[in-house]
């Protein structure tokens, strides 16, 4: 993931100032296929079209620049074939496990329209929902967003619904996951953060004044916090699921911190590592919970204080007795208190300042942070900075220094990261 690229993108965004069940949002309508969207007077223009309130070149942007359009064709390549062959499965292009995330997965052929084409990969309707019932009406001049939603257009404006959608493939859900078997066969590591990945997706929409008046404004910190909440819910759901947390006799290994077992990042990293008291133990892979806990320090200290002992107990219990009470308590805390908080987050300059401080302080205190944690902290700081011109002006250069330590997981040196983030933490007060 190119975090530096993102840094540039969001600086640009700041200068110009500018928001269950995923495919199931279809309401039993047919998937009409991307070919129904791509006509040049709809979404298929090569350049943005003047005089429309949308860009008009969405199809072109998606097909030329957006990796989602390659999601299926990448299954035809040798890397993908090697994965399924190592796992004893058939062709990846016919394997539901792969198709669920790499295509608009509509197994029931009667729900596919004439122009439906599996090769389109993750296409318009993967995100915007089956279009049969709104295809015609949404193009009529004056059709409102609400009218389109009423006809079954999926709501991708609501950050909470958007997070559920993206996380369903970029982390997985009850129906699909990248398991350790699949990682072992060579699948790239999944990592996700709603604001960063939203900024990295080649933009086929523009959050300008017209967009804001039709839909909503977009605040990076709100997106970040909502994304972390959804990811934390995903982690907890997987830990509580009898099917997803086990692989035969053993626990599902992807639930654990990869570097409990694999020390292949760089020699540097693990020789210099300290272990907060328990070397050689398996640690759970719960980065989004740590991110929530750290940011809640600046949003709602009460919840943050309730959360901290539960996260500690979660680790201990899981290692010693396997009890799941802490998981259940954390699930309740996340869904009943944190999730509503994220939907109603009032992002003021003061809130940005306190989240920024909490995240930086948290980051500066972790002993020998792993790349996965460091990367998420940096993305959180960046989303916060991008939500506040004051912070951007004051700390932009310091964030750039932090990102400079994250150019690749192989070259990552935790000491350099800690030094850069400690400088930032000291400069905030
Ligand atoms: C149906 C599953 C699915 C959904 C839903 C989905 N993605 Fe993806 N996404 C993928 C797959 C698969 C890839 C990798 C495609 C490839 O390279 O073959 C991908 C790739 C990406 C990439 C490129 C990553 C890179 O390494 O360059 C970004 C950015 C991204 N997605 C953002 C998002 C965002 C933001 C959302 C929600 C608005 C989202 N995705 C929803 C499946 C999905
Ligand atoms: C839970 C969803 C999920 C499942 C299941 C899944 N993938 Fe992926 N896959 C992704 C996402 C998301 C990415 C992009 C990761 C990124 O760049 O952040 C990806 C990336 C890839 C890539 C790299 C593409 C590139 O751009 O080079 C390959 C190859 C791949 N997957 C093959 C497979 C195969 C084969 C299967 C089935 C055995 C499979 N995947 C199952 C979500 C999934
Ligand atoms: C990976 C998910 C994803 C895919 C694939 C995708 N979109 Fe989007 N699209 C979004 C998100 C997120 C937004 C921003 C929220 C919104 O306005 O609904 C958006 C916004 C839009 C908008 C709204 C622009 C506005 O100003 O109101 C249009 C039009 C659009 N997409 C068309 C398309 C078309 C056509 C395709 C296929 C060629 C496509 N999208 C594929 C996620 C996706
Ligand atoms: C409990 C220990 C454990 C954890 C945790 C773990 N793995 Fe593994 N991993 C293994 C073992 C054992 C193998 C098989 C090694 C062999 O075949 O020699 C393996 C194999 C692999 C392989 C195949 C290449 C190799 O080195 O042999 C990959 C890739 C991999 N794991 C990725 C991951 C990722 C990514 C994570 C975290 C999401 C993870 N692992 C977590 C124990 C673990």
CSV table of N, CA, C and O and ligand atoms in Angstrom, one decimal, residues 37 43 53-54 58-59 62 68 122-124 127-128 156-157 162 201 204-205 211 214-215, ligand 3:
chain,number,residue,atom,x,y,z
A,37,UNK,N,-23.9,0.4,-17.8
A,37,UNK,CA,-23.6,1.7,-17.3
A,37,UNK,C,-22.6,2.5,-18.2
A,37,UNK,O,-22.4,3.7,-18.0
A,43,UNK,N,-22.1,6.8,-18.0
A,43,UNK,CA,-20.9,6.9,-17.2
A,43,UNK,C,-19.7,6.6,-18.0
A,43,UNK,O,-18.6,6.5,-17.4
A,53,UNK,N,-24.1,17.0,-12.8
A,53,UNK,CA,-23.6,17.0,-11.4
A,53,UNK,C,-22.8,15.8,-11.0
A,53,UNK,O,-22.3,15.7,-9.9
A,54,UNK,N,-22.6,14.8,-12.0
A,54,UNK,CA,-21.6,13.7,-11.7
A,54,UNK,C,-20.5,13.9,-12.8
A,54,UNK,O,-20.6,14.8,-13.6
A,58,UNK,N,-17.2,7.8,-15.0
A,58,UNK,CA,-16.9,6.8,-14.0
A,58,UNK,C,-16.5,5.5,-14.5
A,58,UNK,O,-15.6,4.8,-14.0
A,59,UNK,N,-17.1,5.0,-15.6
A,59,UNK,CA,-16.8,3.7,-16.2
A,59,UNK,C,-15.3,3.7,-16.7
A,59,UNK,O,-14.6,2.8,-16.4
A,62,UNK,N,-12.9,3.6,-13.7
A,62,UNK,CA,-12.9,2.3,-13.1
A,62,UNK,C,-12.2,1.3,-14.0
A,62,UNK,O,-11.3,0.6,-13.5
A,68,UNK,N,-10.2,-2.6,-8.9
A,68,UNK,CA,-11.4,-3.5,-8.8
A,68,UNK,C,-11.8,-4.1,-10.1
A,68,UNK,O,-12.3,-5.2,-10.2
A,122,UNK,N,-14.9,-6.7,-9.6
A,122,UNK,CA,-15.6,-6.0,-8.6
A,122,UNK,C,-16.1,-4.7,-9.4
A,122,UNK,O,-15.4,-3.8,-9.6
A,123,UNK,N,-17.4,-4.7,-9.7
A,123,UNK,CA,-17.9,-3.8,-10.7
A,123,UNK,C,-18.9,-2.8,-10.0
A,123,UNK,O,-19.1,-2.9,-8.8
A,124,UNK,N,-19.5,-2.0,-10.8
A,124,UNK,CA,-20.4,-0.9,-10.3
A,124,UNK,C,-21.4,-1.5,-9.3
A,124,UNK,O,-21.6,-1.0,-8.2
A,127,UNK,N,-20.7,-2.6,-5.6
A,127,UNK,CA,-20.8,-1.5,-4.6
A,127,UNK,C,-22.1,-0.8,-4.6
A,127,UNK,O,-22.6,-0.4,-3.5
A,128,UNK,N,-22.7,-0.5,-5.7
A,128,UNK,CA,-23.9,0.3,-5.8
A,128,UNK,C,-25.2,-0.5,-5.8
A,128,UNK,O,-26.3,0.0,-5.8
A,156,UNK,N,-24.0,4.1,-0.4
A,156,UNK,CA,-22.5,4.2,-0.2
A,156,UNK,C,-22.1,5.5,0.4
A,156,UNK,O,-20.9,5.7,0.6
A,157,UNK,N,-23.1,6.4,0.7
A,157,UNK,CA,-22.7,7.7,1.3
A,157,UNK,C,-22.6,7.5,2.8
A,157,UNK,O,-21.6,8.0,3.4
A,162,UNK,N,-20.9,2.2,4.1
A,162,UNK,CA,-19.7,2.1,3.2
A,162,UNK,C,-18.7,1.2,3.9
A,162,UNK,O,-18.1,0.3,3.3
A,201,UNK,N,-8.5,4.7,-3.9
A,201,UNK,CA,-9.4,4.3,-5.0
A,201,UNK,C,-9.5,5.4,-6.0
A,201,UNK,O,-9.9,6.5,-5.6
A,204,UNK,N,-14.0,8.4,-8.8
A,204,UNK,CA,-15.0,8.5,-9.8
A,204,UNK,C,-16.1,9.4,-9.3
A,204,UNK,O,-17.2,9.4,-9.9
A,205,UNK,N,-15.9,10.0,-8.1
A,205,UNK,CA,-16.9,11.0,-7.7
A,205,UNK,C,-16.1,12.2,-7.0
A,205,UNK,O,-15.0,12.0,-6.6
A,211,UNK,N,-22.1,18.2,-4.6
A,211,UNK,CA,-22.2,16.8,-4.0
A,211,UNK,C,-22.7,16.9,-2.6
A,211,UNK,O,-23.6,16.2,-2.2
A,214,UNK,N,-26.3,17.6,-2.4
A,214,UNK,CA,-27.2,16.5,-2.7
A,214,UNK,C,-27.1,15.3,-1.7
A,214,UNK,O,-28.0,14.6,-1.5
A,215,UNK,N,-25.9,15.1,-1.1
A,215,UNK,CA,-25.6,13.9,-0.4
A,215,UNK,C,-25.1,14.3,1.1
A,215,UNK,O,-25.9,14.4,2.0
B,3,LIG,C1,-15.4,-0.4,-4.7
B,3,LIG,C2,-16.7,0.2,-4.7
B,3,LIG,C3,-17.2,1.0,-5.9
B,3,LIG,C4,-17.2,0.5,-7.2
B,3,LIG,C5,-16.7,-0.7,-7.8
B,3,LIG,C6,-17.9,1.6,-8.0
B,3,LIG,N1,-18.3,2.6,-7.1
B,3,LIG,FE1,-19.2,4.3,-7.6
B,3,LIG,N2,-19.0,5.1,-5.7
B,3,LIG,C7,-18.4,4.3,-4.7
B,3,LIG,C8,-18.4,5.2,-3.5
B,3,LIG,C9,-17.9,4.8,-2.1
B,3,LIG,C10,-18.9,6.4,-3.9
B,3,LIG,C11,-19.1,7.7,-3.0
B,3,LIG,C12,-20.4,7.7,-2.2
B,3,LIG,C13,-21.6,8.0,-3.1
B,3,LIG,O1,-21.7,9.1,-3.6
B,3,LIG,O2,-22.5,7.1,-3.2
B,3,LIG,C14,-19.3,6.3,-5.3
B,3,LIG,C15,-20.0,7.3,-6.0
B,3,LIG,C16,-20.4,7.1,-7.3
B,3,LIG,C17,-21.2,8.1,-8.0
B,3,LIG,C18,-21.8,9.3,-7.5
B,3,LIG,C19,-21.3,10.6,-7.9
B,3,LIG,C20,-22.0,11.8,-7.4
B,3,LIG,O3,-21.6,12.9,-7.6
B,3,LIG,O4,-23.1,11.6,-6.8
B,3,LIG,C21,-21.5,7.6,-9.3
B,3,LIG,C22,-22.3,8.2,-10.4
B,3,LIG,C23,-20.8,6.3,-9.4
B,3,LIG,N3,-20.2,6.0,-8.1
B,3,LIG,C24,-20.8,5.4,-10.4
B,3,LIG,C25,-20.2,4.2,-10.5
B,3,LIG,C26,-20.1,3.4,-11.7
B,3,LIG,C27,-20.7,3.8,-13.1
B,3,LIG,C28,-19.3,2.4,-11.4
B,3,LIG,C29,-18.8,1.2,-12.4
B,3,LIG,C30,-18.2,1.7,-13.6
B,3,LIG,C31,-18.9,2.5,-10.0
B,3,LIG,N4,-19.5,3.6,-9.5
B,3,LIG,C32,-18.1,1.6,-9.3
B,3,LIG,C33,-18.0,3.0,-4.7
B,3,LIG,C34,-17.9,2.3,-5.9
